[in-house]
Coordinates of C-alpha atoms in Angstrom, one line a residue:
M1 CA 28.7 104.5 -36.2
R2 CA 27.1 107.3 -33.9
N3 CA 23.2 107.1 -33.3
Q4 CA 21.0 109.4 -35.0
L5 CA 17.6 110.7 -34.8
L6 CA 16.9 112.7 -38.5
A7 CA 13.2 114.8 -38.8
V8 CA 12.4 117.0 -41.2
L9 CA 9.0 119.2 -40.2
G10 CA 7.6 120.8 -42.8
A11 CA 6.2 124.1 -42.9
A12 CA 2.7 124.7 -41.9
S13 CA 1.2 127.3 -43.9
F14 CA -2.6 129.4 -42.6
A15 CA -5.2 131.1 -44.9
F16 CA -7.6 132.7 -43.1
G17 CA -10.8 133.9 -44.6
V18 CA -14.1 135.6 -42.8
S19 CA -17.6 136.2 -44.5
S20 CA -20.0 138.9 -43.8
C21 CA -22.5 137.0 -44.1
N22 CA -21.8 134.3 -41.8
P23 CA -19.6 134.9 -39.4
Q24 CA -19.8 131.7 -37.8
E25 CA -18.1 129.9 -40.3
T26 CA -14.6 128.2 -38.7
L27 CA -11.7 129.3 -39.9
S28 CA -10.2 126.8 -43.1
T29 CA -7.1 125.9 -42.2
S30 CA -4.5 123.6 -44.4
S31 CA -1.2 121.5 -43.1
N32 CA 1.7 119.9 -44.2
Q33 CA 3.7 117.6 -42.6
E34 CA 6.3 114.7 -42.8
N35 CA 8.5 113.2 -39.9
V36 CA 11.0 110.4 -41.3
A37 CA 12.8 108.9 -38.6
V38 CA 15.5 106.2 -38.2
A39 CA 15.6 103.7 -35.4
P40 CA 18.2 103.7 -32.9
R41 CA 20.6 100.4 -32.8
L42 CA 23.2 99.2 -30.6
E43 CA 26.7 99.6 -32.6
S44 CA 28.0 95.9 -31.8
L45 CA 26.7 92.7 -30.1
P46 CA 29.1 89.8 -29.3
A47 CA 28.2 86.6 -30.8
D48 CA 29.8 82.9 -29.8
F49 CA 29.4 80.1 -32.1
I50 CA 29.5 76.8 -30.5
F51 CA 30.2 74.5 -33.4
S52 CA 28.6 70.9 -31.9
G53 CA 28.1 67.1 -33.4
S54 CA 25.0 65.4 -33.1
N55 CA 23.6 63.6 -29.7
A56 CA 24.6 60.4 -30.7
R57 CA 27.9 58.8 -29.2
T58 CA 29.7 57.3 -31.8
G59 CA 32.8 56.1 -30.1
I60 CA 36.2 58.1 -30.1
E61 CA 37.1 58.4 -33.6
T62 CA 36.7 62.1 -35.2
D63 CA 36.3 63.1 -38.7
D64 CA 37.7 66.8 -38.9
V65 CA 36.2 69.6 -40.5
T66 CA 38.0 73.0 -41.0
I67 CA 35.7 75.9 -39.7
D68 CA 36.0 79.6 -41.5
E69 CA 34.1 81.7 -39.4
S70 CA 33.8 84.4 -42.2
N71 CA 30.8 82.3 -43.9
I72 CA 28.9 82.2 -40.7
V73 CA 26.0 84.5 -41.9
V74 CA 23.4 85.7 -38.5
K75 CA 20.1 87.0 -39.5
A76 CA 18.4 89.3 -37.3
V77 CA 14.1 89.2 -37.0
Q78 CA 12.1 92.3 -35.7
D79 CA 8.2 92.0 -35.8
G80 CA 8.5 89.4 -38.8
T81 CA 10.9 91.1 -40.9
V82 CA 14.4 90.7 -41.5
V83 CA 16.7 93.5 -40.2
E84 CA 19.1 94.7 -43.4
G85 CA 22.3 95.8 -42.3
C86 CA 22.2 93.9 -39.6
T87 CA 25.2 91.4 -40.2
Y88 CA 27.7 89.7 -38.6
S89 CA 31.4 90.6 -38.4
F90 CA 34.0 87.5 -37.9
Q91 CA 37.0 90.1 -37.7
E92 CA 34.6 91.9 -34.9
K93 CA 33.3 88.6 -33.5
A94 CA 30.0 90.1 -33.1
I95 CA 27.1 91.4 -34.9
K96 CA 26.7 94.9 -36.2
S97 CA 23.6 97.2 -35.9
V98 CA 21.5 95.9 -34.1
P99 CA 17.9 97.4 -33.7
Y100 CA 16.5 98.2 -30.0
G101 CA 13.5 96.1 -28.4
F102 CA 13.0 92.4 -28.9
V103 CA 14.5 90.6 -32.0
D104 CA 14.9 86.9 -33.1
F105 CA 18.4 85.8 -34.1
S106 CA 19.2 82.5 -36.1
A107 CA 22.6 82.0 -37.5
S108 CA 24.0 79.2 -40.2
Y109 CA 26.8 78.4 -42.0
A110 CA 27.7 77.7 -45.7
A111 CA 29.2 74.1 -46.6
V112 CA 32.9 74.9 -47.9
I113 CA 32.5 72.8 -51.0
P114 CA 35.9 73.1 -53.2
A115 CA 36.6 73.2 -56.4
G116 CA 35.7 70.0 -58.9
H117 CA 33.9 68.4 -55.8
Q118 CA 32.3 65.0 -56.8
I119 CA 29.5 64.0 -54.4
A120 CA 30.8 60.6 -54.5
T121 CA 34.4 59.2 -54.7
G122 CA 36.0 55.3 -55.7
T123 CA 39.1 54.2 -56.1
A124 CA 41.4 50.9 -55.9
I125 CA 44.0 51.5 -53.3
H126 CA 47.6 49.6 -53.1
N127 CA 47.9 47.8 -49.7
S128 CA 51.7 49.6 -49.2
Q129 CA 49.7 53.4 -48.7
L130 CA 47.3 52.1 -45.9
K131 CA 48.5 51.7 -42.6
E132 CA 47.6 48.6 -41.7
D133 CA 46.2 45.7 -44.4
N134 CA 42.1 45.7 -43.1
A135 CA 39.2 47.5 -44.2
H136 CA 39.5 50.2 -41.3
A137 CA 42.8 51.6 -42.8
V138 CA 41.1 51.7 -45.9
L139 CA 38.2 53.5 -44.6
D140 CA 40.6 56.2 -43.1
Y141 CA 42.5 56.4 -46.0
M142 CA 39.4 57.4 -48.4
R143 CA 38.5 60.2 -45.1
E144 CA 42.2 61.3 -45.6
L145 CA 41.9 62.5 -48.9
R146 CA 39.2 64.7 -48.8
E147 CA 38.2 67.3 -45.6
P148 CA 33.5 66.1 -45.7
V149 CA 31.7 69.2 -46.5
V150 CA 29.0 70.0 -43.8
S151 CA 26.6 72.6 -43.3
F152 CA 25.6 74.0 -40.4
E153 CA 22.3 75.7 -38.6
S154 CA 21.5 77.1 -35.0
T155 CA 18.4 77.5 -33.4
T156 CA 16.6 80.7 -33.1
Q157 CA 16.9 82.8 -30.0
S158 CA 15.0 85.8 -28.9
Q159 CA 16.3 88.8 -27.2
D160 CA 15.3 92.0 -25.6
I161 CA 18.0 94.1 -26.8
N162 CA 19.4 97.3 -25.3
S163 CA 23.0 98.7 -24.4
A164 CA 23.4 95.8 -21.8
A165 CA 22.3 92.6 -23.9
V166 CA 23.9 89.4 -23.7
L167 CA 23.2 86.7 -26.1
E168 CA 23.5 83.1 -25.8
P169 CA 26.0 81.3 -27.6
F170 CA 24.4 79.6 -30.8
V171 CA 24.9 76.5 -31.0
M172 CA 25.5 75.0 -34.5
M173 CA 24.0 71.7 -35.6
P174 CA 25.5 69.7 -38.6
Q175 CA 23.0 69.7 -41.4
N176 CA 24.1 66.3 -42.8
G177 CA 25.9 63.4 -42.4
R178 CA 28.4 61.3 -44.3
M179 CA 29.3 57.6 -45.1
A180 CA 33.0 56.4 -46.1
I181 CA 33.4 52.5 -47.3
G182 CA 36.7 50.2 -46.9
I183 CA 36.9 47.0 -48.2
S184 CA 39.7 44.6 -48.0
F185 CA 39.8 41.3 -49.6
D186 CA 42.1 38.2 -48.4
A187 CA 41.9 36.3 -51.4
P188 CA 42.8 32.8 -51.8
S189 CA 45.3 33.1 -55.1
S190 CA 46.3 35.7 -57.4
Y191 CA 43.9 34.3 -59.7
W192 CA 40.9 35.7 -57.5
R193 CA 40.3 39.7 -58.0
L194 CA 38.2 42.2 -56.2
A195 CA 35.6 44.4 -58.0
A196 CA 32.8 46.8 -56.3
E197 CA 30.6 50.1 -57.5
L198 CA 28.4 52.9 -55.8
T199 CA 25.1 54.1 -56.3
V200 CA 24.2 57.5 -54.2
F201 CA 20.6 58.3 -53.3
D202 CA 19.0 61.6 -51.8
K203 CA 16.4 61.3 -49.1
N204 CA 13.8 61.7 -51.9
G205 CA 15.0 58.0 -53.5
K206 CA 16.4 59.5 -56.5
Q207 CA 20.3 58.8 -57.9
I208 CA 22.3 61.6 -57.6
A209 CA 25.9 59.7 -57.9
K210 CA 27.2 56.4 -58.9
V211 CA 30.7 55.3 -58.8
D212 CA 31.1 52.2 -61.7
G213 CA 32.6 48.9 -61.0
I214 CA 36.5 49.7 -59.6
P215 CA 38.1 46.5 -60.0
V216 CA 41.7 46.4 -58.8
E217 CA 44.6 45.8 -61.2
Q218 CA 44.5 43.3 -63.6
H219 CA 47.8 41.6 -63.5
S220 CA 49.3 41.8 -59.8
P221 CA 47.8 39.6 -56.6
N222 CA 44.4 40.5 -55.5
N223 CA 45.4 40.8 -51.8
E224 CA 47.7 44.0 -52.2
Y225 CA 44.4 45.9 -53.4
S226 CA 41.6 47.3 -51.7
I227 CA 38.7 49.4 -52.6
G228 CA 37.7 52.7 -50.9
F229 CA 34.5 54.7 -51.6
D230 CA 32.8 58.0 -49.8
F231 CA 29.9 59.9 -49.9
T232 CA 30.0 63.8 -48.6
D233 CA 27.8 66.6 -49.8
T234 CA 25.1 68.8 -48.7
Q235 CA 22.7 66.2 -49.8
A236 CA 24.0 63.5 -47.5
V237 CA 21.7 64.2 -45.2
T238 CA 19.6 62.1 -42.7
G239 CA 17.1 59.5 -45.5
A240 CA 19.7 59.6 -48.1
Y241 CA 21.3 56.1 -48.6
V242 CA 23.8 54.3 -50.6
H243 CA 23.9 51.0 -52.3
I244 CA 27.3 49.0 -53.0
K245 CA 27.8 45.9 -54.8
I246 CA 30.8 43.7 -54.1
E247 CA 32.1 41.1 -56.2
A248 CA 34.8 38.8 -55.6
N249 CA 35.5 37.4 -59.3
E250 CA 37.9 34.5 -60.5
Y251 CA 40.4 34.9 -63.7
N252 CA 42.9 32.2 -65.3
S253 CA 46.5 33.1 -66.2
Q254 CA 45.2 34.3 -69.1
G255 CA 43.5 36.8 -67.0
E256 CA 40.0 36.1 -68.6
R257 CA 37.2 35.9 -66.2
V258 CA 35.9 32.4 -65.0
F259 CA 32.5 32.6 -64.6
G260 CA 31.4 29.4 -62.0
P261 CA 29.3 28.8 -59.5
Q262 CA 32.0 30.2 -57.0
D263 CA 31.8 33.4 -58.2
K264 CA 30.9 35.3 -55.2
K265 CA 28.4 38.7 -54.8
W266 CA 27.1 41.0 -52.1
I267 CA 24.4 43.4 -52.1
L268 CA 24.0 46.1 -49.6
D269 CA 20.7 48.7 -49.7
G270 CA 20.1 51.4 -47.9
A271 CA 16.5 51.2 -49.4
V272 CA 15.9 48.0 -47.0
D273 CA 18.8 48.6 -44.2
D274 CA 19.4 51.7 -42.2
T275 CA 22.9 50.5 -41.9
Y276 CA 23.6 52.1 -45.1
K277 CA 21.9 55.2 -44.5
L278 CA 23.1 58.5 -43.7
E279 CA 22.5 60.4 -40.6
N280 CA 22.8 64.4 -39.6
G281 CA 25.7 64.9 -37.6
I282 CA 27.2 61.4 -38.1
S283 CA 30.5 60.4 -40.4
K284 CA 29.3 56.7 -41.4
G285 CA 31.8 54.3 -41.7
I286 CA 31.9 51.0 -42.9
A287 CA 34.5 48.5 -43.0
I288 CA 34.2 45.5 -45.1
D289 CA 36.8 43.0 -45.0
I290 CA 36.4 39.5 -46.7
S291 CA 38.3 36.3 -45.7
R292 CA 40.1 33.8 -47.9
D293 CA 36.6 31.6 -47.6
F294 CA 34.6 34.5 -49.1
T295 CA 33.2 35.2 -45.5
P296 CA 32.6 38.8 -45.2
T297 CA 33.0 40.5 -41.5
F298 CA 31.0 44.0 -40.9
T299 CA 32.4 46.5 -38.9
D300 CA 30.7 50.0 -38.2
V301 CA 33.9 52.9 -37.6
S302 CA 31.1 56.2 -37.5
S303 CA 32.4 58.6 -35.8
E304 CA 31.3 62.2 -35.3
F305 CA 32.7 65.7 -36.7
Q306 CA 35.4 67.3 -35.0
F307 CA 35.4 71.2 -35.5
V308 CA 39.2 72.8 -36.7
Q309 CA 39.2 76.4 -36.9
L310 CA 41.0 78.1 -39.5
V311 CA 43.0 81.1 -38.3
I312 CA 44.2 83.7 -40.6
D313 CA 46.9 86.0 -40.1
D314 CA 48.9 88.2 -42.3
E315 CA 47.6 86.3 -45.1
V316 CA 49.3 83.2 -43.5
V317 CA 46.3 80.2 -43.1
E318 CA 47.4 77.7 -40.0
L319 CA 45.2 75.4 -38.8
D320 CA 44.8 75.6 -35.1

């Protein structure tokens, strides 16, 4: 794109009049002049983006997020006004049509939300589908069922744009988190069965999703089944939380519920326990193993997001 300076000069017309009765009267003059100019711009300014996890250290586990650079949007602001026509080209990895002078730049990345997205999901899982017979494996299974939904934003950087200008990399920080829960029950007999439900609240305490009670198969030994939940959404921000209800219930040989003092129930409430609250940049994981004597063991399996670049070459999508 070639910089152009356009100027339109209106023709000036002059009218002269002289009065014999007042020779000192000044000449009258009328003038119309209009200037229209388009400020010069830098054709292309290279831009790099670093997708970063949170500042917290969560261990060696990671939760993969596929990044599609076509979703990156760069905003340029000059003198308090958004610069029109100044956009990021992911093909050229550059910001196009950048005005000269002081400019404030910021970048954002809208989460990729698949069709039919559900804020929270849950399922009963036969242990033959798991890598190991424990709650950690249940949690991993739930994470692998779908990718996390994550949005990103950078801080603002100010630059004096000229032909030699160089931008700092945009550090893209996650604007939400994720939470997955795995529940495993080593039932003392086939007459005991596991059930659980998940309720999700946003950062203002408003219920936004619920996965109703999930019982395991009624006609199989309960220790062959586990239960998993997953909450991933742009509303999974710091301050959002979950409420989990878990039950171990006894049934007789006819499959009828036996109500008695041995029934077991656990309530895990993020409204009062920060363990079950979301945190931006963290893929929280809670593994709950319930033993034969009905003692639950809670393991924190939280991880950071890891970023996988989406590469499109000749219409073939590859994960690099």
